PDB file of C-alpha atoms in Angstrom:
ATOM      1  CA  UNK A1044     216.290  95.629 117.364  1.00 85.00           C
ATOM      2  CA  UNK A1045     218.996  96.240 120.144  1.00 81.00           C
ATOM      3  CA  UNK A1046     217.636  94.018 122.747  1.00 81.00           C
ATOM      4  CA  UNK A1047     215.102  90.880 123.271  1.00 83.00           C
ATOM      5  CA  UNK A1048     213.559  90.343 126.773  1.00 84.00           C
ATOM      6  CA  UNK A1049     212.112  86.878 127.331  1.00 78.00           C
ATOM      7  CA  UNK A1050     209.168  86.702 130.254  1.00 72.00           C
ATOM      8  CA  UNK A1051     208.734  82.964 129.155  1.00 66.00           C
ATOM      9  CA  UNK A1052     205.257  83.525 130.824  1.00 65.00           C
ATOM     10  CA  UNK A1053     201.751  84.360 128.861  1.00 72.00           C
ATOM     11  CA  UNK A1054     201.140  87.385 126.894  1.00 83.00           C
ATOM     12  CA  UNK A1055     202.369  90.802 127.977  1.00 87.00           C
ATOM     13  CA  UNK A1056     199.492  93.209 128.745  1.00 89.00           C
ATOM     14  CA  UNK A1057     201.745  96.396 128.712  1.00 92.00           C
ATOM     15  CA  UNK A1058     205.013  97.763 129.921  1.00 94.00           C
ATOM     16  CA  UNK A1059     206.387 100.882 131.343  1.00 96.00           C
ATOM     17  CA  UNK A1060     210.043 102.506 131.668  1.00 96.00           C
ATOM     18  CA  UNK A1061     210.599 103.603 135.331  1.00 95.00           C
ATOM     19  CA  UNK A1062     211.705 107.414 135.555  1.00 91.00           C
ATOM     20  CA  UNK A1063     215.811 107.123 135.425  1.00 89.00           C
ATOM     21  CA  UNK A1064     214.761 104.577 132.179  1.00 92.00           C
ATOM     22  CA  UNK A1065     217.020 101.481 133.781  1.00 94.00           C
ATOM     23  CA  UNK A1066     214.449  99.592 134.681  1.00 95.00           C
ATOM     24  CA  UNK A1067     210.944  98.500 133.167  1.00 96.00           C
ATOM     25  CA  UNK A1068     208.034  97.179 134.233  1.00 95.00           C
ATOM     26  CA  UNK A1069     206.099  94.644 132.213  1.00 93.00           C
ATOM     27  CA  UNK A1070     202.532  93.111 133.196  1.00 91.00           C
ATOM     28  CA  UNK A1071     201.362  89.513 132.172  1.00 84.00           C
ATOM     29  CA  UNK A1072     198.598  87.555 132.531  1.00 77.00           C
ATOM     30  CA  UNK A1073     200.655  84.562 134.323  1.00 69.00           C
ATOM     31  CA  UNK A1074     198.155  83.862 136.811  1.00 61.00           C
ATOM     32  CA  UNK A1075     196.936  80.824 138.674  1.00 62.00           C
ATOM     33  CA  UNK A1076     194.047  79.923 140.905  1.00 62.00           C
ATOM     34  CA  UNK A1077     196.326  80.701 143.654  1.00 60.00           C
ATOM     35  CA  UNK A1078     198.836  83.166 143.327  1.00 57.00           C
ATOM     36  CA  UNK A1079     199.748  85.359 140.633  1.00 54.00           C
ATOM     37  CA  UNK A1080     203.608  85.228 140.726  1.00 57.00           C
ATOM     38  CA  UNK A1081     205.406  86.887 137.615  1.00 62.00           C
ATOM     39  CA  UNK A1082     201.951  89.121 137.014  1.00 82.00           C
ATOM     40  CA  UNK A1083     204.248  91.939 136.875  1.00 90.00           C
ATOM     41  CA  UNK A1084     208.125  91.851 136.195  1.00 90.00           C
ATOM     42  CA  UNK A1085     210.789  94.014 136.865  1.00 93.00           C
ATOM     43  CA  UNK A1086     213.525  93.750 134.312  1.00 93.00           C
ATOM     44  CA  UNK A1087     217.114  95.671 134.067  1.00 93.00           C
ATOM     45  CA  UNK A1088     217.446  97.686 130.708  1.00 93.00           C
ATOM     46  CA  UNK A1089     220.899  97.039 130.300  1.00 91.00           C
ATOM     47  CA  UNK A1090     221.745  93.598 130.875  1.00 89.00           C
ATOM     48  CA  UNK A1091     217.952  91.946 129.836  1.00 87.00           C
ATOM     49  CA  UNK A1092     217.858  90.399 133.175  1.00 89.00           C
ATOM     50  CA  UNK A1093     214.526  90.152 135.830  1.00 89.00           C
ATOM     51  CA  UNK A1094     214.913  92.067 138.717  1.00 90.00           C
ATOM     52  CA  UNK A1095     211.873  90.786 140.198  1.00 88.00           C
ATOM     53  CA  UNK A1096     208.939  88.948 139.945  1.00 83.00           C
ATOM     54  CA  UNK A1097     207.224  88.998 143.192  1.00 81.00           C
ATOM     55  CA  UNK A1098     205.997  92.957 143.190  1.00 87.00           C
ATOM     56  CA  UNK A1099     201.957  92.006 142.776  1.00 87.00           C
ATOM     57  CA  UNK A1100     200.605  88.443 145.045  1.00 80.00           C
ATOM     58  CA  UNK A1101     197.055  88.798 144.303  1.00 81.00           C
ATOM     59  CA  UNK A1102     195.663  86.144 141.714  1.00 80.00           C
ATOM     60  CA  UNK A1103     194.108  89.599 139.069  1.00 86.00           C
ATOM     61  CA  UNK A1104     196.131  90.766 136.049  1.00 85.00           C
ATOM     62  CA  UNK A1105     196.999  93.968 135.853  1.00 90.00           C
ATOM     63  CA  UNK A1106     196.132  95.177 132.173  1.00 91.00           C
ATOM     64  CA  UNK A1107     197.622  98.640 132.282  1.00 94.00           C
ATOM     65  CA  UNK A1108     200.290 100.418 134.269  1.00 97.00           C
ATOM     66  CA  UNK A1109     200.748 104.327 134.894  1.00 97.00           C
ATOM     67  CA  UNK A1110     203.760 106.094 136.264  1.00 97.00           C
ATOM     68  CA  UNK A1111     202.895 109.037 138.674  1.00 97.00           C
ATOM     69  CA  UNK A1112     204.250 112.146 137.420  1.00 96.00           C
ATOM     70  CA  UNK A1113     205.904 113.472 140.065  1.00 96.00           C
ATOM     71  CA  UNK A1114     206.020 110.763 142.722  1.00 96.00           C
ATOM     72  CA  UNK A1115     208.690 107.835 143.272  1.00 96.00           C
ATOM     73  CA  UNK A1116     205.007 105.789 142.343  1.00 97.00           C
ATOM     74  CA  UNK A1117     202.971 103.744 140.104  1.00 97.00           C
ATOM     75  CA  UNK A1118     199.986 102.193 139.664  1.00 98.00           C
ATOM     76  CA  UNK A1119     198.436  99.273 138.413  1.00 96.00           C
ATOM     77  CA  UNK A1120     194.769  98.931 137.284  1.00 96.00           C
ATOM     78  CA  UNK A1121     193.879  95.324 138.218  1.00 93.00           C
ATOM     79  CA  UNK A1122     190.977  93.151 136.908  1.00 90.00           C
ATOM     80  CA  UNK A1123     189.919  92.888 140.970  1.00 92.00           C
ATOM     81  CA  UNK A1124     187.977  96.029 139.900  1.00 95.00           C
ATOM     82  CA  UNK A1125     190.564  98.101 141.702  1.00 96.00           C
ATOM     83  CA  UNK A1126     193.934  99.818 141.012  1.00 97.00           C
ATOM     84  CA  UNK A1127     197.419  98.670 143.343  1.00 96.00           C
ATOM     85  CA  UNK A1128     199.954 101.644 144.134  1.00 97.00           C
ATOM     86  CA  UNK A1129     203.359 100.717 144.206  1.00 96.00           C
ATOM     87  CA  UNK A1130     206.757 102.098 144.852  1.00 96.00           C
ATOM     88  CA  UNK A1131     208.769 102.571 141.719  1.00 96.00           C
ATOM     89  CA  UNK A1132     211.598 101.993 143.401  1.00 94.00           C
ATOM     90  CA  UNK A1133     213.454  98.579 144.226  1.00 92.00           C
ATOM     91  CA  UNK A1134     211.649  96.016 146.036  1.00 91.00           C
ATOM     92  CA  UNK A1135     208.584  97.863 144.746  1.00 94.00           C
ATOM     93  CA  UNK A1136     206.626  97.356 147.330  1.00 94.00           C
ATOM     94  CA  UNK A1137     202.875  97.426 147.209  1.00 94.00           C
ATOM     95  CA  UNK A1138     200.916 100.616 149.540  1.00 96.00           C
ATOM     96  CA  UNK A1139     198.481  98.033 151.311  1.00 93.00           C
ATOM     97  CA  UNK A1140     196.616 101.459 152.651  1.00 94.00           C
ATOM     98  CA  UNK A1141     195.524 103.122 149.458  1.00 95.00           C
ATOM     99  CA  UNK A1142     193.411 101.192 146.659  1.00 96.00           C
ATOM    100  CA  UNK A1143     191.638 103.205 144.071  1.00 98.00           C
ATOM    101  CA  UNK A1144     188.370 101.209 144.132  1.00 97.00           C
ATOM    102  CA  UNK A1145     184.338 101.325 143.054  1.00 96.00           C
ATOM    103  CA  UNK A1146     184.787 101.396 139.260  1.00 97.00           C
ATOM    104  CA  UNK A1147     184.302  98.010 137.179  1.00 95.00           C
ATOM    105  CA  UNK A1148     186.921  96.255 134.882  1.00 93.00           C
ATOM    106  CA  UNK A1149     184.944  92.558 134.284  1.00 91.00           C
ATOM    107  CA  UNK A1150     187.409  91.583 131.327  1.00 86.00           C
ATOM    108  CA  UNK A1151     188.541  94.351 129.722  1.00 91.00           C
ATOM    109  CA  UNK A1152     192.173  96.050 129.511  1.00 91.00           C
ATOM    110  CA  UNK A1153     190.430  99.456 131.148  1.00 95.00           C
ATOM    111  CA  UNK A1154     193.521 101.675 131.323  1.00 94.00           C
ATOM    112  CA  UNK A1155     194.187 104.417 134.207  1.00 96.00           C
ATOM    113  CA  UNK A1156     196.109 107.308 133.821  1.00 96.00           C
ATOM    114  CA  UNK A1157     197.526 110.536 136.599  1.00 97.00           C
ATOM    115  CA  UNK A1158     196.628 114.134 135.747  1.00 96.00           C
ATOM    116  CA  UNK A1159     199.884 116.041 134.572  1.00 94.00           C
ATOM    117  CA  UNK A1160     199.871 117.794 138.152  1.00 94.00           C
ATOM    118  CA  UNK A1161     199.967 113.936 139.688  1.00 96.00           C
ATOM    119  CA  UNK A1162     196.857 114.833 142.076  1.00 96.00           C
ATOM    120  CA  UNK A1163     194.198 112.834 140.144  1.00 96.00           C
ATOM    121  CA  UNK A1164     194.027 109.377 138.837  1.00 97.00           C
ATOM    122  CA  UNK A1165     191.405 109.048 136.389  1.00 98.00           C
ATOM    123  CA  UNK A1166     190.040 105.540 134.977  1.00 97.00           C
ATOM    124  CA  UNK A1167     187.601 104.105 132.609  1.00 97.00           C
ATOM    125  CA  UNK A1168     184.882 101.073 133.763  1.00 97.00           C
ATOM    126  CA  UNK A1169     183.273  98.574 132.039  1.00 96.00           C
ATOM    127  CA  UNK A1170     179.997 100.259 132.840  1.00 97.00           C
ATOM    128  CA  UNK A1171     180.402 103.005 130.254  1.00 97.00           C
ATOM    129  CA  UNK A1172     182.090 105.761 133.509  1.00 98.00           C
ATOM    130  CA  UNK A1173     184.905 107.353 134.231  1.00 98.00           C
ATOM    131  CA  UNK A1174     185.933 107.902 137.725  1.00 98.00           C
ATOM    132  CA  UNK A1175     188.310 110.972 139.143  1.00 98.00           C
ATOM    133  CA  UNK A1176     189.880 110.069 142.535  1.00 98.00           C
ATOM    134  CA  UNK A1177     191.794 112.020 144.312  1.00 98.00           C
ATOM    135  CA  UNK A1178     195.523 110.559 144.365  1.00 98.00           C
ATOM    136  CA  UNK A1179     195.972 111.379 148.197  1.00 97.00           C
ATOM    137  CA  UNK A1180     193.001 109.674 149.945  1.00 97.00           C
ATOM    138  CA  UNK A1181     192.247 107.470 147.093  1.00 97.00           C
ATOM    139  CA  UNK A1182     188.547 108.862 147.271  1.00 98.00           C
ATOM    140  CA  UNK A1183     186.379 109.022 144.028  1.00 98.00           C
ATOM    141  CA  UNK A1184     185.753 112.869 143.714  1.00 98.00           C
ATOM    142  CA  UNK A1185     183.362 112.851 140.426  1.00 97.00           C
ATOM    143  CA  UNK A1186     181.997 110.003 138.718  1.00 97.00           C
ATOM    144  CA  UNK A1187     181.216 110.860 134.415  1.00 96.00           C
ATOM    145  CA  UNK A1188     179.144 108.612 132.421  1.00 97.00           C
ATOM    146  CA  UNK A1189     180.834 108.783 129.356  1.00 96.00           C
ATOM    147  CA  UNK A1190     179.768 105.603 126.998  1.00 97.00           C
ATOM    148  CA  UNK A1191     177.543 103.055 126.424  1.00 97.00           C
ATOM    149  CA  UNK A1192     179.664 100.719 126.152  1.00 96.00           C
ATOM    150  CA  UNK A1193     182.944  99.634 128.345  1.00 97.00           C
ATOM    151  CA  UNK A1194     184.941 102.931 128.372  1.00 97.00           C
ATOM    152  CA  UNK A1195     188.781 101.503 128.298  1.00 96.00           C
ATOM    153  CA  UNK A1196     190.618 104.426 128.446  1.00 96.00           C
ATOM    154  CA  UNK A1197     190.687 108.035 129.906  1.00 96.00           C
ATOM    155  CA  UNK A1198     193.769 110.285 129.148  1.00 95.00           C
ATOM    156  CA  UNK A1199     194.522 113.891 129.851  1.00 95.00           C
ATOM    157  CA  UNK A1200     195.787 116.137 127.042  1.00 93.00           C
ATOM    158  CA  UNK A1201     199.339 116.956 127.835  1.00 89.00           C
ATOM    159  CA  UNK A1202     199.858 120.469 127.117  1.00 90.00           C
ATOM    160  CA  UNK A1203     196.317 121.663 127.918  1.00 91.00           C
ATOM    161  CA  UNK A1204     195.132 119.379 131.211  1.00 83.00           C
ATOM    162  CA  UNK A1205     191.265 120.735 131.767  1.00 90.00           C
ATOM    163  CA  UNK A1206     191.022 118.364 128.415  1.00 95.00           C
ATOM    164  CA  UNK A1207     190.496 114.522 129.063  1.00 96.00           C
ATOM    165  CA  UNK A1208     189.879 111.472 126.263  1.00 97.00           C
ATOM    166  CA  UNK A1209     188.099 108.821 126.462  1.00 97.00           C
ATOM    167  CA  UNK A1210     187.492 106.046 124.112  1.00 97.00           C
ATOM    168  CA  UNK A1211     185.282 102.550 124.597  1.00 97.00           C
ATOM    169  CA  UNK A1212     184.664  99.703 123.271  1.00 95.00           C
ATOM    170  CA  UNK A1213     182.681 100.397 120.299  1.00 95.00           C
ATOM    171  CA  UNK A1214     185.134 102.567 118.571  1.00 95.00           C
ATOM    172  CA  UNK A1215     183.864 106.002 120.038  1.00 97.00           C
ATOM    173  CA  UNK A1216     186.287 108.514 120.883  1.00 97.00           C
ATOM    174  CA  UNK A1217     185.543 111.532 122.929  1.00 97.00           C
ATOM    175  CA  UNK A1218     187.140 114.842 124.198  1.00 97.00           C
ATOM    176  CA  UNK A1219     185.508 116.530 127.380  1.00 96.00           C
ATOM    177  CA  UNK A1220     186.547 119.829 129.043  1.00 94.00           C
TER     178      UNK A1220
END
């Protein structure tokens, strides 16, 4: 172990390294009736310390975080049935125009990942789908129904990107072209 970082909050849903790796994100589930302060924490690599925990104010966790590949971005799939785009770059500040929205989370940790070439954003829902939006208008371009049950993740392959993953809830894995 070279370092410990405390959050001194509820569980940790997930984490991600920003793109120069000296800073990380983490997600919790610290949230209240009213706020949801310290749902996502930025914390320096080096010295342990929080940079931040004021980057998300809306009272959802945010079970799974994705770094856009080519962008200064991220995103964060929210149990408000919606995913947040933020800068990845200090004060990470929140885009309060674009919100990738009409697929269903209701509970689960549904995670959300960007197409190697960064212009799609592909989720699972609890409904079984996968949606494809379009990273630049945040539009839903093709809706898949993949699963019976919750599909919680959707993942492109990385060397050959017409491939995709998904897996539910169940146990069932597949791999669509």
């Amino acid at each position: 172990v070279l370092r410990v970082y405390k959050a001194a909050v509820q569980q940790t849903l997930n984490i991600l390294f920003l793109p120069e790796g000296r800073e990380f994100l983490t997600s919790t589930d610290a949230v209240s009736r009213d706020s949801a302060d310290r749902t996502i924490i930025a914390w320096d690599y080096q010295s342990a310390a929080k940079i931040s925990n004021q980057i998300f104010h809306e009272r959802y966790t945010c079970p799974s975080l994705t770094l856009h590949p080519k962008e200064s971005m991220f995103v964060a799939q929210t149990n408000g049935n919606y995913m947040a785009l933020f800068s990845a770059q200090r004060p990470y500040r929140i885009n309060k125009k674009k919100r990738f929205e009409g697929h269903k989370v209701e509970g689960f940790a549904v995670g959300c990942e960007f197409s190697p070439d960064g212009t799609l954003l592909v989720t699972g829902s609890s409904d079984g789908k996968v949606f494809f939006y379009n990273y630049h208008t945040a539009r839903i371009i093709r809706t898949l129904s993949a699963h019976k049950e919750a599909c919680v993740s959707a993942i492109f392959h990385p060397v050959l990107p017409s491939l995709l993953a998904t897996c539910d809830w169940a146990g069932e894995i597949k791999i669509w072209q």
